[in-house]
PDB file of N, CA and C in Angstrom:
ATOM      1  N   MET A   1     -23.655  12.453 -15.737  1.00 87.00           N
ATOM      2  CA  MET A   1     -22.116  11.764 -15.858  1.00 87.00           C
ATOM      3  C   MET A   1     -21.263  13.756 -15.817  1.00 87.00           C
ATOM      4  N   ASP A   2     -21.616  14.173 -14.783  1.00 93.00           N
ATOM      5  CA  ASP A   2     -20.357  15.162 -14.633  1.00 93.00           C
ATOM      6  C   ASP A   2     -19.962  14.551 -13.686  1.00 93.00           C
ATOM      7  N   GLU A   3     -20.521  13.547 -12.360  1.00 90.00           N
ATOM      8  CA  GLU A   3     -20.746  12.853 -11.448  1.00 90.00           C
ATOM      9  C   GLU A   3     -19.311  11.627 -11.509  1.00 90.00           C
ATOM     10  N   LEU A   4     -19.739  11.652 -12.730  1.00 92.00           N
ATOM     11  CA  LEU A   4     -18.882  10.368 -13.305  1.00 92.00           C
ATOM     12  C   LEU A   4     -17.174  10.587 -12.712  1.00 92.00           C
ATOM     13  N   ARG A   5     -16.947  11.693 -14.164  1.00 96.00           N
ATOM     14  CA  ARG A   5     -15.871  11.891 -14.030  1.00 96.00           C
ATOM     15  C   ARG A   5     -15.337  12.672 -13.358  1.00 96.00           C
ATOM     16  N   ARG A   6     -16.017  13.227 -12.290  1.00 95.00           N
ATOM     17  CA  ARG A   6     -15.362  13.812 -11.768  1.00 95.00           C
ATOM     18  C   ARG A   6     -14.287  12.951 -10.778  1.00 95.00           C
ATOM     19  N   ALA A   7     -15.674  11.484 -10.470  1.00 94.00           N
ATOM     20  CA  ALA A   7     -14.921  10.646  -9.435  1.00 94.00           C
ATOM     21  C   ALA A   7     -13.965  10.054 -10.141  1.00 94.00           C
ATOM     22  N   GLY A   8     -14.380   9.518 -11.580  1.00 95.00           N
ATOM     23  CA  GLY A   8     -12.382   9.461 -12.121  1.00 95.00           C
ATOM     24  C   GLY A   8     -11.718  10.341 -12.404  1.00 95.00           C
ATOM     25  N   VAL A   9     -11.653  11.229 -11.735  1.00 96.00           N
ATOM     26  CA  VAL A   9     -10.493  12.408 -11.862  1.00 96.00           C
ATOM     27  C   VAL A   9      -9.649  12.126  -9.834  1.00 96.00           C
ATOM     28  N   ARG A  10     -11.333  12.487  -9.058  1.00 96.00           N
ATOM     29  CA  ARG A  10     -10.528  12.034  -7.916  1.00 96.00           C
ATOM     30  C   ARG A  10     -10.462  10.336  -7.395  1.00 96.00           C
ATOM     31  N   ALA A  11     -10.649   9.267  -8.703  1.00 95.00           N
ATOM     32  CA  ALA A  11     -10.043   8.439  -8.333  1.00 95.00           C
ATOM     33  C   ALA A  11      -8.344   8.284  -8.647  1.00 95.00           C
ATOM     34  N   ALA A  12      -7.963   9.132  -9.964  1.00 96.00           N
ATOM     35  CA  ALA A  12      -6.655   8.927 -10.611  1.00 96.00           C
ATOM     36  C   ALA A  12      -5.608  10.139 -10.300  1.00 96.00           C
ATOM     37  N   GLU A  13      -6.073  10.827  -8.625  1.00 95.00           N
ATOM     38  CA  GLU A  13      -6.114  11.711  -8.361  1.00 95.00           C
ATOM     39  C   GLU A  13      -4.987  10.660  -7.116  1.00 95.00           C
ATOM     40  N   ILE A  14      -5.640  10.204  -6.529  1.00 93.00           N
ATOM     41  CA  ILE A  14      -5.402   9.342  -5.488  1.00 93.00           C
ATOM     42  C   ILE A  14      -4.088   8.269  -6.150  1.00 93.00           C
ATOM     43  N   MET A  15      -5.109   7.714  -7.321  1.00 93.00           N
ATOM     44  CA  MET A  15      -3.259   6.734  -7.102  1.00 93.00           C
ATOM     45  C   MET A  15      -2.491   7.214  -7.939  1.00 93.00           C
ATOM     46  N   ALA A  16      -3.099   7.870  -8.754  1.00 94.00           N
ATOM     47  CA  ALA A  16      -1.810   8.945  -8.688  1.00 94.00           C
ATOM     48  C   ALA A  16      -0.184   9.074  -7.400  1.00 94.00           C
ATOM     49  N   GLY A  17      -1.356   9.924  -6.655  1.00 91.00           N
ATOM     50  CA  GLY A  17      -0.546  10.358  -5.591  1.00 91.00           C
ATOM     51  C   GLY A  17       0.275   8.907  -4.805  1.00 91.00           C
ATOM     52  N   HIS A  18      -0.586   7.918  -4.566  1.00 87.00           N
ATOM     53  CA  HIS A  18      -0.133   6.712  -3.957  1.00 87.00           C
ATOM     54  C   HIS A  18       1.000   5.975  -4.528  1.00 87.00           C
ATOM     55  N   LEU A  19       1.527   6.537  -6.240  1.00 90.00           N
ATOM     56  CA  LEU A  19       2.251   5.487  -6.896  1.00 90.00           C
ATOM     57  C   LEU A  19       3.286   7.095  -7.165  1.00 90.00           C
ATOM     58  N   GLU A  20       3.626   7.424  -6.615  1.00 91.00           N
ATOM     59  CA  GLU A  20       4.746   8.955  -6.836  1.00 91.00           C
ATOM     60  C   GLU A  20       5.819   8.346  -5.508  1.00 91.00           C
ATOM     61  N   GLY A  21       5.028   7.774  -4.308  1.00 83.00           N
ATOM     62  CA  GLY A  21       5.868   7.814  -3.893  1.00 83.00           C
ATOM     63  C   GLY A  21       6.321   5.906  -3.891  1.00 83.00           C
ATOM     64  N   VAL A  22       5.917   5.435  -4.449  1.00 87.00           N
ATOM     65  CA  VAL A  22       5.528   3.765  -4.300  1.00 87.00           C
ATOM     66  C   VAL A  22       7.158   3.322  -4.624  1.00 87.00           C
ATOM     67  N   SER A  23       7.791   3.505  -5.620  1.00 88.00           N
ATOM     68  CA  SER A  23       9.279   3.932  -5.494  1.00 88.00           C
ATOM     69  C   SER A  23      10.027   3.113  -4.781  1.00 88.00           C
ATOM     70  N   ASP A  24       9.884   4.486  -4.076  1.00 88.00           N
ATOM     71  CA  ASP A  24      10.868   5.005  -3.164  1.00 88.00           C
ATOM     72  C   ASP A  24      10.379   3.728  -1.965  1.00 88.00           C
ATOM     73  N   GLY A  25       9.714   3.240  -1.461  1.00 88.00           N
ATOM     74  CA  GLY A  25       9.865   1.474  -0.356  1.00 88.00           C
ATOM     75  C   GLY A  25      10.098   0.882  -1.287  1.00 88.00           C
ATOM     76  N   PRO A  26       9.674   0.165   0.217  1.00 91.00           N
ATOM     77  CA  PRO A  26      10.111  -1.506  -0.008  1.00 91.00           C
ATOM     78  C   PRO A  26       9.162  -2.015  -1.279  1.00 91.00           C
ATOM     79  N   VAL A  27      10.102  -3.730  -2.072  1.00 89.00           N
ATOM     80  CA  VAL A  27       9.136  -4.129  -2.578  1.00 89.00           C
ATOM     81  C   VAL A  27       7.488  -4.563  -2.029  1.00 89.00           C
ATOM     82  N   TRP A  28       7.999  -5.055  -0.420  1.00 91.00           N
ATOM     83  CA  TRP A  28       6.378  -5.997   0.139  1.00 91.00           C
ATOM     84  C   TRP A  28       6.175  -4.863   1.437  1.00 91.00           C
ATOM     85  N   ARG A  29       4.942  -4.952   1.338  1.00 87.00           N
ATOM     86  CA  ARG A  29       4.647  -3.851   2.888  1.00 87.00           C
ATOM     87  C   ARG A  29       3.657  -4.072   3.246  1.00 87.00           C
ATOM     88  N   PRO A  30       3.763  -4.972   4.536  1.00 91.00           N
ATOM     89  CA  PRO A  30       2.383  -6.128   5.133  1.00 91.00           C
ATOM     90  C   PRO A  30       1.488  -5.019   5.967  1.00 91.00           C
ATOM     91  N   VAL A  31       0.333  -5.655   5.343  1.00 88.00           N
ATOM     92  CA  VAL A  31      -0.905  -4.107   6.153  1.00 88.00           C
ATOM     93  C   VAL A  31      -0.949  -4.088   6.996  1.00 88.00           C
ATOM     94  N   PRO A  32      -0.730  -2.838   7.844  1.00 90.00           N
ATOM     95  CA  PRO A  32      -1.176  -2.967   9.511  1.00 90.00           C
ATOM     96  C   PRO A  32      -2.144  -3.288  10.222  1.00 90.00           C
ATOM     97  N   ALA A  33      -1.708  -4.420  11.226  1.00 92.00           N
ATOM     98  CA  ALA A  33      -2.571  -4.547  12.139  1.00 92.00           C
ATOM     99  C   ALA A  33      -4.381  -3.473  11.716  1.00 92.00           C
ATOM    100  N   ALA A  34      -3.829  -2.234  12.062  1.00 89.00           N
ATOM    101  CA  ALA A  34      -4.737  -1.762  12.635  1.00 89.00           C
ATOM    102  C   ALA A  34      -5.812  -1.571  11.359  1.00 89.00           C
ATOM    103  N   GLU A  35      -4.894  -1.435   9.963  1.00 87.00           N
ATOM    104  CA  GLU A  35      -5.824  -2.007   8.590  1.00 87.00           C
ATOM    105  C   GLU A  35      -6.573  -2.677   8.519  1.00 87.00           C
ATOM    106  N   ARG A  36      -6.226  -4.412   8.733  1.00 87.00           N
ATOM    107  CA  ARG A  36      -6.813  -5.517   8.735  1.00 87.00           C
ATOM    108  C   ARG A  36      -7.647  -5.376   9.790  1.00 87.00           C
ATOM    109  N   ALA A  37      -7.749  -4.827  10.402  1.00 88.00           N
ATOM    110  CA  ALA A  37      -8.570  -5.111  11.995  1.00 88.00           C
ATOM    111  C   ALA A  37     -10.322  -4.309  10.914  1.00 88.00           C
ATOM    112  N   TRP A  38     -10.358  -2.595  10.363  1.00 86.00           N
ATOM    113  CA  TRP A  38     -11.108  -1.303   9.922  1.00 86.00           C
ATOM    114  C   TRP A  38     -11.494  -2.311   8.696  1.00 86.00           C
ATOM    115  N   LEU A  39     -10.602  -3.433   8.043  1.00 83.00           N
ATOM    116  CA  LEU A  39     -11.417  -3.861   6.884  1.00 83.00           C
ATOM    117  C   LEU A  39     -12.153  -4.843   7.070  1.00 83.00           C
ATOM    118  N   GLY A  40     -11.748  -6.085   8.091  1.00 85.00           N
ATOM    119  CA  GLY A  40     -12.086  -7.174   8.912  1.00 85.00           C
ATOM    120  C   GLY A  40     -13.786  -6.960   9.174  1.00 85.00           C
ATOM    121  N   GLY A  41     -13.251  -5.336   9.955  1.00 85.00           N
ATOM    122  CA  GLY A  41     -14.606  -5.596  10.436  1.00 85.00           C
ATOM    123  C   GLY A  41     -15.655  -4.555  10.036  1.00 85.00           C
ATOM    124  N   LEU A  42     -15.546  -4.816   9.465  1.00 83.00           N
ATOM    125  CA  LEU A  42     -16.672  -3.964   8.285  1.00 83.00           C
ATOM    126  C   LEU A  42     -17.451  -4.758   7.392  1.00 83.00           C
ATOM    127  N   PRO A  43     -18.963  -5.487   8.407  1.00 88.00           N
ATOM    128  CA  PRO A  43     -19.444  -5.549   7.374  1.00 88.00           C
ATOM    129  C   PRO A  43     -20.173  -5.720   5.899  1.00 88.00           C
ATOM    130  N   LEU A  44     -20.186  -7.077   4.993  1.00 87.00           N
ATOM    131  CA  LEU A  44     -20.570  -6.728   4.148  1.00 87.00           C
ATOM    132  C   LEU A  44     -22.119  -5.523   3.775  1.00 87.00           C
ATOM    133  N   PRO A  45     -22.004  -5.110   2.291  1.00 86.00           N
ATOM    134  CA  PRO A  45     -22.570  -3.957   2.237  1.00 86.00           C
ATOM    135  C   PRO A  45     -24.115  -4.169   1.628  1.00 86.00           C
ATOM    136  N   GLU A  46     -25.814  -4.014   2.304  1.00 92.00           N
ATOM    137  CA  GLU A  46     -26.270  -4.884   2.050  1.00 92.00           C
ATOM    138  C   GLU A  46     -27.382  -3.774   1.285  1.00 92.00           C
ATOM    139  N   ALA A  47     -26.456  -1.743   0.924  1.00 93.00           N
ATOM    140  CA  ALA A  47     -26.967  -1.624   0.288  1.00 93.00           C
ATOM    141  C   ALA A  47     -25.930  -0.724  -0.141  1.00 93.00           C
ATOM    142  N   GLY A  48     -25.741   0.365  -1.590  1.00 92.00           N
ATOM    143  CA  GLY A  48     -25.131   1.166  -2.383  1.00 92.00           C
ATOM    144  C   GLY A  48     -24.566   2.040  -1.138  1.00 92.00           C
ATOM    145  N   ARG A  49     -23.545   2.466  -1.611  1.00 91.00           N
ATOM    146  CA  ARG A  49     -23.126   4.517  -1.311  1.00 91.00           C
ATOM    147  C   ARG A  49     -22.957   5.072  -1.348  1.00 91.00           C
ATOM    148  N   PRO A  50     -23.482   6.310  -1.501  1.00 92.00           N
ATOM    149  CA  PRO A  50     -22.156   7.423  -2.298  1.00 92.00           C
ATOM    150  C   PRO A  50     -20.536   6.635  -2.503  1.00 92.00           C
ATOM    151  N   LEU A  51     -20.121   7.203  -4.093  1.00 91.00           N
ATOM    152  CA  LEU A  51     -19.066   6.670  -4.153  1.00 91.00           C
ATOM    153  C   LEU A  51     -18.029   8.232  -3.661  1.00 91.00           C
ATOM    154  N   ASP A  52     -17.724   9.074  -3.686  1.00 91.00           N
ATOM    155  CA  ASP A  52     -17.035  10.147  -2.488  1.00 91.00           C
ATOM    156  C   ASP A  52     -16.967   9.196  -1.550  1.00 91.00           C
ATOM    157  N   GLU A  53     -17.720   8.630  -0.417  1.00 92.00           N
ATOM    158  CA  GLU A  53     -17.781   7.807   0.333  1.00 92.00           C
ATOM    159  C   GLU A  53     -16.133   6.424   0.450  1.00 92.00           C
ATOM    160  N   LEU A  54     -16.900   6.053  -0.608  1.00 90.00           N
ATOM    161  CA  LEU A  54     -15.852   5.247  -1.353  1.00 90.00           C
ATOM    162  C   LEU A  54     -14.569   5.134  -1.409  1.00 90.00           C
ATOM    163  N   LEU A  55     -14.259   6.570  -2.208  1.00 93.00           N
ATOM    164  CA  LEU A  55     -12.906   6.992  -2.636  1.00 93.00           C
ATOM    165  C   LEU A  55     -12.529   7.652  -1.361  1.00 93.00           C
ATOM    166  N   ASP A  56     -13.406   8.006  -0.178  1.00 93.00           N
ATOM    167  CA  ASP A  56     -12.203   8.645   0.990  1.00 93.00           C
ATOM    168  C   ASP A  56     -11.879   7.465   1.387  1.00 93.00           C
ATOM    169  N   ASP A  57     -12.168   6.102   1.187  1.00 88.00           N
ATOM    170  CA  ASP A  57     -11.832   5.004   1.789  1.00 88.00           C
ATOM    171  C   ASP A  57     -10.441   4.760   1.835  1.00 88.00           C
ATOM    172  N   VAL A  58     -11.021   4.531   0.336  1.00 86.00           N
ATOM    173  CA  VAL A  58      -9.717   3.776  -0.832  1.00 86.00           C
ATOM    174  C   VAL A  58      -8.223   5.306  -0.449  1.00 86.00           C
ATOM    175  N   GLY A  59      -8.232   6.491   0.018  1.00 87.00           N
ATOM    176  CA  GLY A  59      -7.550   7.215  -0.187  1.00 87.00           C
ATOM    177  C   GLY A  59      -6.753   7.264   1.463  1.00 87.00           C
ATOM    178  N   GLU A  60      -7.784   6.958   2.313  1.00 87.00           N
ATOM    179  CA  GLU A  60      -6.862   6.832   3.486  1.00 87.00           C
ATOM    180  C   GLU A  60      -6.992   5.215   3.993  1.00 87.00           C
ATOM    181  N   HIS A  61      -7.568   4.383   3.688  1.00 81.00           N
ATOM    182  CA  HIS A  61      -7.029   3.074   3.584  1.00 81.00           C
ATOM    183  C   HIS A  61      -6.083   2.579   2.729  1.00 81.00           C
ATOM    184  N   VAL A  62      -5.784   2.395   1.556  1.00 76.00           N
ATOM    185  CA  VAL A  62      -5.632   2.067   1.129  1.00 76.00           C
ATOM    186  C   VAL A  62      -3.924   2.079   0.456  1.00 76.00           C
TER     187      VAL A  62
END
């Protein structure tokens, strides 16, 4: 349960960091080509992966 709490706090910090600056920018922000290529090039997962890895990806690419 501690791992879930830690991951929840980390996810909230990523989200809060994003929202802090969102009002300073435009309403619509197109997804950059590099990010679309990264996301579109990922194969569908066949197995799970650690939550920390997923949060790393969210923090970097979303």
